[in-house]
Short mmCIF file of C-alpha atoms and ligand atoms in Angstrom, two decimals:
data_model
loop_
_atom_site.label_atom_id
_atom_site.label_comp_id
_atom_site.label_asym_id
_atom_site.label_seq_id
_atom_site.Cartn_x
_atom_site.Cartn_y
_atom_site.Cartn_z
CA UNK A 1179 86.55 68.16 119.46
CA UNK A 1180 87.84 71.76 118.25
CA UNK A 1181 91.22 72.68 119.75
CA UNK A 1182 89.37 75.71 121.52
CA UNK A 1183 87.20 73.34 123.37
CA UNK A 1184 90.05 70.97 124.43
CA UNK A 1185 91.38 73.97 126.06
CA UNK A 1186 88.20 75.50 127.51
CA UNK A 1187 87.90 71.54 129.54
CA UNK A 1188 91.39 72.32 131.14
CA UNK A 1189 91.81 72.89 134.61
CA UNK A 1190 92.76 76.14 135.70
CA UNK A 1191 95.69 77.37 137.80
CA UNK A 1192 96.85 80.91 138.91
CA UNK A 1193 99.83 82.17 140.98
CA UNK A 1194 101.52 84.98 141.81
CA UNK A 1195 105.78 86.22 142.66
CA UNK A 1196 106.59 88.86 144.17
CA UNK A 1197 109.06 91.19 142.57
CA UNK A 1198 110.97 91.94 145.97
CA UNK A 1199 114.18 91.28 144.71
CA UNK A 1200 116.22 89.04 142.59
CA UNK A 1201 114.08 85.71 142.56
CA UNK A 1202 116.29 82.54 144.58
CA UNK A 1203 116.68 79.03 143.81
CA UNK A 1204 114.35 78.52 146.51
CA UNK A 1205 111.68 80.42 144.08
CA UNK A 1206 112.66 78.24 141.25
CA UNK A 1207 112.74 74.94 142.90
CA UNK A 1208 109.71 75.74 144.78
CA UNK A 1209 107.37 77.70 142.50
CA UNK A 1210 108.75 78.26 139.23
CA UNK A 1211 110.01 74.97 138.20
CA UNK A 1212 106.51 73.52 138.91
CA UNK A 1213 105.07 76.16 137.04
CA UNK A 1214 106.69 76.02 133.99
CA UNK A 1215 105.22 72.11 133.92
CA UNK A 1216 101.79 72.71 134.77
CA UNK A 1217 101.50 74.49 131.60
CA UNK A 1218 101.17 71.37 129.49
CA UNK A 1219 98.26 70.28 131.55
CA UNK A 1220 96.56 73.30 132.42
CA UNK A 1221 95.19 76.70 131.52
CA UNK A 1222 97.40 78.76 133.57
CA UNK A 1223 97.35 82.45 135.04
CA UNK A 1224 100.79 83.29 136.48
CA UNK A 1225 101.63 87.72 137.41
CA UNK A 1226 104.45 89.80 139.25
CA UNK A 1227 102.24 90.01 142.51
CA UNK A 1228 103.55 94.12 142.75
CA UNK A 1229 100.99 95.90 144.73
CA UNK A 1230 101.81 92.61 147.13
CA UNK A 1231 105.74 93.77 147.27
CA UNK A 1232 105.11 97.45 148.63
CA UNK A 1233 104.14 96.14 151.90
CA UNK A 1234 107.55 96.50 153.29
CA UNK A 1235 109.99 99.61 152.03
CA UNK A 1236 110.45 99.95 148.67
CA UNK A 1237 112.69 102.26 146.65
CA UNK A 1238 110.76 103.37 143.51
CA UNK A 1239 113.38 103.63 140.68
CA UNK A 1240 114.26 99.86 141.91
CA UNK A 1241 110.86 98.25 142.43
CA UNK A 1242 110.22 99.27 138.69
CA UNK A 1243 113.31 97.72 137.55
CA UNK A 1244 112.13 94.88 139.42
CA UNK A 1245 109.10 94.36 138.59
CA UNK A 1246 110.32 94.60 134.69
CA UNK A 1247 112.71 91.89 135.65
CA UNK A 1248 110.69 89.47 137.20
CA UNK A 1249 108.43 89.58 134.35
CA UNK A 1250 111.11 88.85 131.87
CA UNK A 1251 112.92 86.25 134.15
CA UNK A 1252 109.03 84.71 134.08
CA UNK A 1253 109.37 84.09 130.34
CA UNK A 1254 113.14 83.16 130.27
CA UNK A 1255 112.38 80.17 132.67
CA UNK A 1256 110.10 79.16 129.80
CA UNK A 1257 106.44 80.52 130.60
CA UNK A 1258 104.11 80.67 127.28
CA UNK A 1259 102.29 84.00 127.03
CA UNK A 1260 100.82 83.27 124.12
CA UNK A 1261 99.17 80.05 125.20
CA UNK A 1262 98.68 81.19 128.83
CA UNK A 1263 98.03 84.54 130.60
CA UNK A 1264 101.36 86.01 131.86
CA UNK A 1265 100.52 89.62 133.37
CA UNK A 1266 101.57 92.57 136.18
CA UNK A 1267 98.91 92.55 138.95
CA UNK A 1268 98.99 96.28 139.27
CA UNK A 1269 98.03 96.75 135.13
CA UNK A 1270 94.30 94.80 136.46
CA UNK A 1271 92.79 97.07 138.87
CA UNK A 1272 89.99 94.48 140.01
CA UNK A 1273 92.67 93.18 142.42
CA UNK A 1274 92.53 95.65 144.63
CA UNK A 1275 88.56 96.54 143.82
CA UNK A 1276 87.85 92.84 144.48
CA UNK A 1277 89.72 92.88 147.64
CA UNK A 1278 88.09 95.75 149.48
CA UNK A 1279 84.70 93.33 149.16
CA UNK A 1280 86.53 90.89 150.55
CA UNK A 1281 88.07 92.66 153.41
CA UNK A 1282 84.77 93.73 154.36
CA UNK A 1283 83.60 89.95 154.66
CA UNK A 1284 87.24 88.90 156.55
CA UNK A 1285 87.66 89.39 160.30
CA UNK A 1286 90.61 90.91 161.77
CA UNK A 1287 90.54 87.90 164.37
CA UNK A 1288 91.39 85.60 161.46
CA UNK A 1289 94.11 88.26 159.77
CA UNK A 1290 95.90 88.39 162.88
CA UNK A 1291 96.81 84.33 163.21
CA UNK A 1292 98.59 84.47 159.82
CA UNK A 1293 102.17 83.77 160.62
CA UNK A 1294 103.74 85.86 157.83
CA UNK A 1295 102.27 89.00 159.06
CA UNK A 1296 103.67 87.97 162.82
CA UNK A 1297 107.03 87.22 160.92
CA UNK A 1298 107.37 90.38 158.92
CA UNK A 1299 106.25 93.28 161.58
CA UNK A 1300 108.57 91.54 164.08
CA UNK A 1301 111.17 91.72 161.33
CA UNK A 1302 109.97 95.62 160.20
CA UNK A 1303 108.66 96.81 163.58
CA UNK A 1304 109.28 100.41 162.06
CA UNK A 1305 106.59 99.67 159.24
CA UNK A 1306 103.65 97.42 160.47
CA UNK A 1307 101.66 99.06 158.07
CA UNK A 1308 97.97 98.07 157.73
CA UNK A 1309 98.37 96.70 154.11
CA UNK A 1310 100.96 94.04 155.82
CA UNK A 1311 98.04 93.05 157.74
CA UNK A 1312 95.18 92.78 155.10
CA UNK A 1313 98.17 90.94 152.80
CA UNK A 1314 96.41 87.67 153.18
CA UNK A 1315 92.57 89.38 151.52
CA UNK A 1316 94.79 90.83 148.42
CA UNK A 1317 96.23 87.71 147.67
CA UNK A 1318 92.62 86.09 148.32
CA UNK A 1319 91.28 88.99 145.69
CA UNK A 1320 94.32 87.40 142.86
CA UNK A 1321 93.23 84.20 143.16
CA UNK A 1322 89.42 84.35 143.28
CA UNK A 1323 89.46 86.73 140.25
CA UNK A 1324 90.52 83.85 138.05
CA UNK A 1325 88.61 81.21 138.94
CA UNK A 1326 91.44 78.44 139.11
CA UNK A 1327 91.02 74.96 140.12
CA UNK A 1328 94.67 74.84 141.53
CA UNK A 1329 97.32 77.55 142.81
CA UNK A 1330 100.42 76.27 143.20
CA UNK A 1331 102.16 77.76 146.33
CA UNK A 1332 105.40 76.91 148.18
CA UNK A 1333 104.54 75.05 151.78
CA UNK A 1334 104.99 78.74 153.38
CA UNK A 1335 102.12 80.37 151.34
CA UNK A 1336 99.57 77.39 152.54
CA UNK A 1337 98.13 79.32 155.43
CA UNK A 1338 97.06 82.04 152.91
CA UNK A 1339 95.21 80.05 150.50
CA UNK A 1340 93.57 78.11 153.36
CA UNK A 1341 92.20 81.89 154.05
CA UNK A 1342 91.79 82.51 150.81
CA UNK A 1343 89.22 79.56 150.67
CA UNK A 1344 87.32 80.40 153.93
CA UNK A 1345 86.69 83.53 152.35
CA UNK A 1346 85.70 82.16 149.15
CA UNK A 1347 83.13 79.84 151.16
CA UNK A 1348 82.26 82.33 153.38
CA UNK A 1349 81.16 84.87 150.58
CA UNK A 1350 79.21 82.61 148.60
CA UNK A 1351 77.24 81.43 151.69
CA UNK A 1352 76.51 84.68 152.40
CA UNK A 1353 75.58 86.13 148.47
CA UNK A 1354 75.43 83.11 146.25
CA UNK A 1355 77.88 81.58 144.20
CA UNK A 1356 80.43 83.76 142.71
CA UNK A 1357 83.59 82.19 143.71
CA UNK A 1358 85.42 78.45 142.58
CA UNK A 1359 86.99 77.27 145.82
CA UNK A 1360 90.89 76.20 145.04
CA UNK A 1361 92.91 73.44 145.78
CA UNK A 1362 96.67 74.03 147.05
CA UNK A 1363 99.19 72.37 144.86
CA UNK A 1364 102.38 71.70 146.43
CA UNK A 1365 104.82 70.07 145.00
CA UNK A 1366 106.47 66.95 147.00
CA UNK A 1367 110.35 67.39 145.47
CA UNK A 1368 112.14 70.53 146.08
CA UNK A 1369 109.39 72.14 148.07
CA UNK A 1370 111.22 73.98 150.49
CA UNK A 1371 114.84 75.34 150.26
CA UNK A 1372 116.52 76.34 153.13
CA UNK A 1373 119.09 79.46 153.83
CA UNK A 1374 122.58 78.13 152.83
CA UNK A 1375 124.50 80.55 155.81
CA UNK A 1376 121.23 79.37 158.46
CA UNK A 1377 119.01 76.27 157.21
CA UNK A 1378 116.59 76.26 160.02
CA UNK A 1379 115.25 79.61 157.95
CA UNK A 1380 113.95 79.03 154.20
CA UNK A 1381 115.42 80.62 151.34
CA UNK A 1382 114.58 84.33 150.65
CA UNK A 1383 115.40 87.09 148.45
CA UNK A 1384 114.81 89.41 151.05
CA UNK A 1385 117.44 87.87 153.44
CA UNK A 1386 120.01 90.64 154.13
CA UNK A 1387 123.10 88.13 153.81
CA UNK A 1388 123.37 87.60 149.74
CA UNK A 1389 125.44 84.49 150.79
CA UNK A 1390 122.53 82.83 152.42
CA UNK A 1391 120.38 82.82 148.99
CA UNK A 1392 121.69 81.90 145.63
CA UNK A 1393 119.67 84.09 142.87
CA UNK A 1394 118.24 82.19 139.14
CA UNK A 1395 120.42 85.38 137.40
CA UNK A 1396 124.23 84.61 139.59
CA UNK A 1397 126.91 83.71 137.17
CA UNK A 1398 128.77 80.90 137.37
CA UNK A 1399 131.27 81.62 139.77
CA UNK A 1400 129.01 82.96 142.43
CA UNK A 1401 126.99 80.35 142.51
CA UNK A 1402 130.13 77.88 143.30
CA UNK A 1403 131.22 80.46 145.68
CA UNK A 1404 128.02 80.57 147.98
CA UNK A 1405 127.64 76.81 147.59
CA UNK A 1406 131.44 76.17 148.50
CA UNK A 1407 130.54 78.63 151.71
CA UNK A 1408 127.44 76.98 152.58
CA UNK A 1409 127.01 76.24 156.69
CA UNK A 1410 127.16 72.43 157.04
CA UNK A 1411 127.45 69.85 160.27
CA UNK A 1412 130.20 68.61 162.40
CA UNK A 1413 130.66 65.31 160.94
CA UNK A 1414 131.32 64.83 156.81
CA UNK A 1415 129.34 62.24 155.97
CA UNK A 1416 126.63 63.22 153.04
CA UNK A 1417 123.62 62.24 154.61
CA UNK A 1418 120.05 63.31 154.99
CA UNK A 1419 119.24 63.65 158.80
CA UNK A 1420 116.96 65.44 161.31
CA UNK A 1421 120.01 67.20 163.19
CA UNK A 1422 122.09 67.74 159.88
CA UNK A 1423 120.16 70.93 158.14
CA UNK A 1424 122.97 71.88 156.49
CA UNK A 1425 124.20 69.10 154.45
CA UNK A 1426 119.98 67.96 154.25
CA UNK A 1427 119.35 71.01 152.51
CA UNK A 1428 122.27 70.47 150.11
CA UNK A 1429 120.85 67.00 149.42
CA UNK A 1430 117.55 68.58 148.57
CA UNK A 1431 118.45 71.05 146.47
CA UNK A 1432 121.18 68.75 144.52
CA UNK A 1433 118.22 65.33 144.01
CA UNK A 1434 115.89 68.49 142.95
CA UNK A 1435 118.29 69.99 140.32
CA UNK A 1436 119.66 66.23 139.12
CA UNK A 1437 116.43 64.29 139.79
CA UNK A 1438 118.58 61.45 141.44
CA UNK A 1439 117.05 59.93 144.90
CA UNK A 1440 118.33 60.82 148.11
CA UNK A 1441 119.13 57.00 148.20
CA UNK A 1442 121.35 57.85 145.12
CA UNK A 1443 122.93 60.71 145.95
CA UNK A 1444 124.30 59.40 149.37
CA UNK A 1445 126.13 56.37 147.89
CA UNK A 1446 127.48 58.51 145.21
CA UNK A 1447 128.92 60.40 148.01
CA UNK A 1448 129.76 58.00 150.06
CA UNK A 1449 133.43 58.32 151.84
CA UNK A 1450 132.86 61.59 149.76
CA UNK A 1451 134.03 65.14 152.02
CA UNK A 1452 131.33 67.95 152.39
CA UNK A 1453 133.77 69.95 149.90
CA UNK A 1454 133.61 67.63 147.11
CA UNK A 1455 129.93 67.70 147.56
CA UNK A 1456 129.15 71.10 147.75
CA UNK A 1457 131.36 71.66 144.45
CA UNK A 1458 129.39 69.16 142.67
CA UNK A 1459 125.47 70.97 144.16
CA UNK A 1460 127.12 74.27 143.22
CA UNK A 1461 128.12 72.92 139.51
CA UNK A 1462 124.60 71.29 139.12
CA UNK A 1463 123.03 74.00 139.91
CA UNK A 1464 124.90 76.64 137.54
CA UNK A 1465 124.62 74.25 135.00
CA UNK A 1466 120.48 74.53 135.11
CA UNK A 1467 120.80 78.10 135.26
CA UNK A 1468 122.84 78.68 133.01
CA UNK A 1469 120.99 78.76 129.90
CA UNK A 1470 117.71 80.44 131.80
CA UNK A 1471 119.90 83.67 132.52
CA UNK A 1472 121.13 83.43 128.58
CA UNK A 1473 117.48 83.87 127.89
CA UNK A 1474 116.91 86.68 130.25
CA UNK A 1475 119.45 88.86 129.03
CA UNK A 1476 118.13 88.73 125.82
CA UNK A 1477 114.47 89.26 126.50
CA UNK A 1478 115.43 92.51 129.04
CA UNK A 1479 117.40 94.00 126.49
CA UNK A 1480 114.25 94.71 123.95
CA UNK A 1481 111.76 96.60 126.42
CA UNK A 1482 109.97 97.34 123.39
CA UNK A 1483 108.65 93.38 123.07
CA UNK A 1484 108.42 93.31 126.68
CA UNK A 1485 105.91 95.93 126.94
CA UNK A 1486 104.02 94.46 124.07
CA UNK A 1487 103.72 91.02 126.09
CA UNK A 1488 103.10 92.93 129.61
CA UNK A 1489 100.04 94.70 127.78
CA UNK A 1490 98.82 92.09 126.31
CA UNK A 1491 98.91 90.04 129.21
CA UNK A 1492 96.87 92.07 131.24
CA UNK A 1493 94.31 92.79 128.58
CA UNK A 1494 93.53 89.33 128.54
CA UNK A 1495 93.89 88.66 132.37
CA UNK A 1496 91.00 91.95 132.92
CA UNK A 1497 88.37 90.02 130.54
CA UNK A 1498 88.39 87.31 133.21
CA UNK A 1499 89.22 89.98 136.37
CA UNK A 1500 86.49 91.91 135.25
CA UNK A 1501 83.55 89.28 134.69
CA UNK A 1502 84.33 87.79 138.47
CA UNK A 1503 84.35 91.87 139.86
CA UNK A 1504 81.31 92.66 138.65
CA UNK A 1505 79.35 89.28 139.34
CA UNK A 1506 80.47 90.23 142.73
CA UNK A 1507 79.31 93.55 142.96
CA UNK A 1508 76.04 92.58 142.00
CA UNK A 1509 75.30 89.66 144.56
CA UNK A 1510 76.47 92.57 146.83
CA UNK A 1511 74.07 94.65 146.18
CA UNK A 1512 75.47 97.27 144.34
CA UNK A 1513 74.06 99.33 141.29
CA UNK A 1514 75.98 98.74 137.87
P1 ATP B 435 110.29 87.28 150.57
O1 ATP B 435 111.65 86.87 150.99
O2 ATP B 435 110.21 88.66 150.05
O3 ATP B 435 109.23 86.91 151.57
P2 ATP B 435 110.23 84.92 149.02
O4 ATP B 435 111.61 84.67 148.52
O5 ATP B 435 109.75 84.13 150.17
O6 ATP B 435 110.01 86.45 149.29
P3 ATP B 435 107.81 84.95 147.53
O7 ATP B 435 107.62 85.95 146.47
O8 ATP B 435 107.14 85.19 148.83
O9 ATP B 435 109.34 84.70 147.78
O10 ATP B 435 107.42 83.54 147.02
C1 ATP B 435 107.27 83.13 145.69
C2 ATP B 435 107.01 81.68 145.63
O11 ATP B 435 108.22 80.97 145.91
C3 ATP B 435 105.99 81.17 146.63
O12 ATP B 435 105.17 80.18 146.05
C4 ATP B 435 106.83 80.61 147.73
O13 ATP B 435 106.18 79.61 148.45
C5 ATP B 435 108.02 80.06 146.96
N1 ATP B 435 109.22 80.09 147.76
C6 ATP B 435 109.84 81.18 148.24
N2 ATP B 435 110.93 80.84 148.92
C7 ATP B 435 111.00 79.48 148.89
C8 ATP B 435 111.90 78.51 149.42
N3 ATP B 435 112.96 78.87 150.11
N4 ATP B 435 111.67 77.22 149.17
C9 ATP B 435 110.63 76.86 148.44
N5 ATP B 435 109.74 77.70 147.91
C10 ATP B 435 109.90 78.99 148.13
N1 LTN B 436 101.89 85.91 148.72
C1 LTN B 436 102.61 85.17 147.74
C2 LTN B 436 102.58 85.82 146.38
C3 LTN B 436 101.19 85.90 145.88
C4 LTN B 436 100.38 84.80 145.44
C5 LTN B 436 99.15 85.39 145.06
C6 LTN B 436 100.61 83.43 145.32
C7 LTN B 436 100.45 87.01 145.77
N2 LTN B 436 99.23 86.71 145.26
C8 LTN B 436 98.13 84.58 144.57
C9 LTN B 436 99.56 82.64 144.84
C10 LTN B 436 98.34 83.21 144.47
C11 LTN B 436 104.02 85.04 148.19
O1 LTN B 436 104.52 85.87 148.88
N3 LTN B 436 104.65 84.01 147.77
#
């Protein structure tokens, strides 16, 4: 079998980050890390999900900073985009063509249950714009573009790809089949990371308190820092428990970053304070990071590589965008 056909029977994946800020731990451990894997096993579609971050306020100068940022930080964690498709959503305008077909086959009954747009407009009652709403029909529109067998999502994104797959079903019931219905993949280690300042919230880069995330690009020191300041329990005993968050999420993030077992990591702690352990999460952690940050600063520096791969990346990701679009627009009805 030619090489070309090996890689034509892989399974396909696709996801999507959003550029709103500087991507967490939570991010990595969640999404990225499992990313970064998958590509030995599958033919993988990963993009800065951009149109996705204007939802809420953006400034301009800074969004485009961040956007270039997160696509860089993409291939300093170690994604291929020479053997994969690496790309900015907004470059691939079948996203948002794609998802006005499927808005018009989504009910607003069904938008309103999703519990990130509840989240969000109670957190931005000043912007409960209607693109927070349709959110869920965009992100359907990234995924069903591609095809993939899989999309890897953190636990909190499930809701959306359950939509995402109604649609999907829903559409080619109604026109035929265009659309490959995909499977969630979540990951069982490291899944969720919790806020280190309030662990009954997760993670996120859009928390206001920069002590309550730790970001893939803090040096050294901060890292420590925000780990030494993390909110813990009464008691000091390392263990992973219901009514200890705190010192749970710790665990979690430290048997994610080490691979050691929970089992593990409590005996090595064992008659261990909270401050010796948070040193030693805080020192794992840098330690991983380290060398991804190295990477980063390198890549950002020449733009003029970075734009190559950016434009390249899209080209290829529109031969695929473009085939799905327009098989949809015919079963629609519409003249091409
Ligand atoms: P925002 O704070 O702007 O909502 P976010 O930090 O939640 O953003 P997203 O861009 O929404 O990040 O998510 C990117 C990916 O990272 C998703 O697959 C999501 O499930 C995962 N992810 C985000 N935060 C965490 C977390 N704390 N723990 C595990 N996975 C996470
Ligand atoms: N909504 C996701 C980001 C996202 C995504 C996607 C994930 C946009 N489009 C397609 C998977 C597939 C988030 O906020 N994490």
């Amino acid at each position: 079998m030619s090489e070309q056909n090996i890689s034509e029977n892989k399974k396909r994946v696709l996801s999507c980050i959003q550029p709103s800020g500087m991507l967490t731990l939570g991010n990595y451990l969640g999404a990225l890390k499992n990313w970064i894997k998958m590509q030995d096993e599958f033919d993988c579609t990963f993009a800065v999900a951009d149109l996705h971050a204007i939802t809420v306020k953006q400034d301009p100068a800074k969004l485009k900073q961040q956007i270039l940022s997160t696509y860089a930080l993409l291939l300093a964690l170690g994604l291929d985009p020479e053997k994969h498709t690496v790309f900015i959503q907004s470059h691939v305008p079948e996203h948002t063509a794609l998802s006005w077909l499927l808005s018009c086959n989504t009910q607003f009954g069904e938008m309103s249950r999703m519990t990130q747009f509840k989240d969000k407009s109670a957190k931005h009652p000043e912007n409960v714009n209607v693109g927070l709403f349709s959110y869920p029909v965009l992100m359907a529109a990234d995924i069903l573009l591609y095809k993939p067998d899989f999309v890897p999502v953190g636990a909190d994104q499930k809701q959306h790809l359950e939509i995402a797959r109604d649609i999907a079903v829903r559409f080619n019931n109604k026109y035929g089949d265009v659309f490959t219905i995909p499977e969630p993949y979540i990951p069982k280690t490291g899944a969720r990371v919790m806020s280190l300042q309030d662990p009954s919230k997760k993670m996120s880069k859009s928390d206001e308190n920069p002590n309550a995330w730790v970001a893939i690009l803090d040096d050294r020191d901060t890292i420590i820092r925000k780990f030494k300041r993390a909110v813990t329990d009464s008691d000091s005993v390392v263990k992973m428990s219901e009514d200890k968050p705190g010192i749970s999420n710790l665990i979690t993030i430290y048997s994610a970053v080490t691979g050691k077992t929970v089992a593990e990591i409590e005996k090595e702690f064992e008659g261990k304070g909270y401050g010796e352990f948070k040193l030693a999460v805080g020192e794992a952690v840098a330690d991983e990071l380290a060398p991804i940050k190295e990477r980063y600063e390198e890549i950002i520096k020449d733009k003029k590589t970075l734009e190559e791969l950016y434009r390249e990346g899209s080209l290829k990701a529109e031969k695929v965008a473009r085939k799905t679009y327009f098989k949809a627009m015919k079963k629609v009805g519409f003249v091409l």
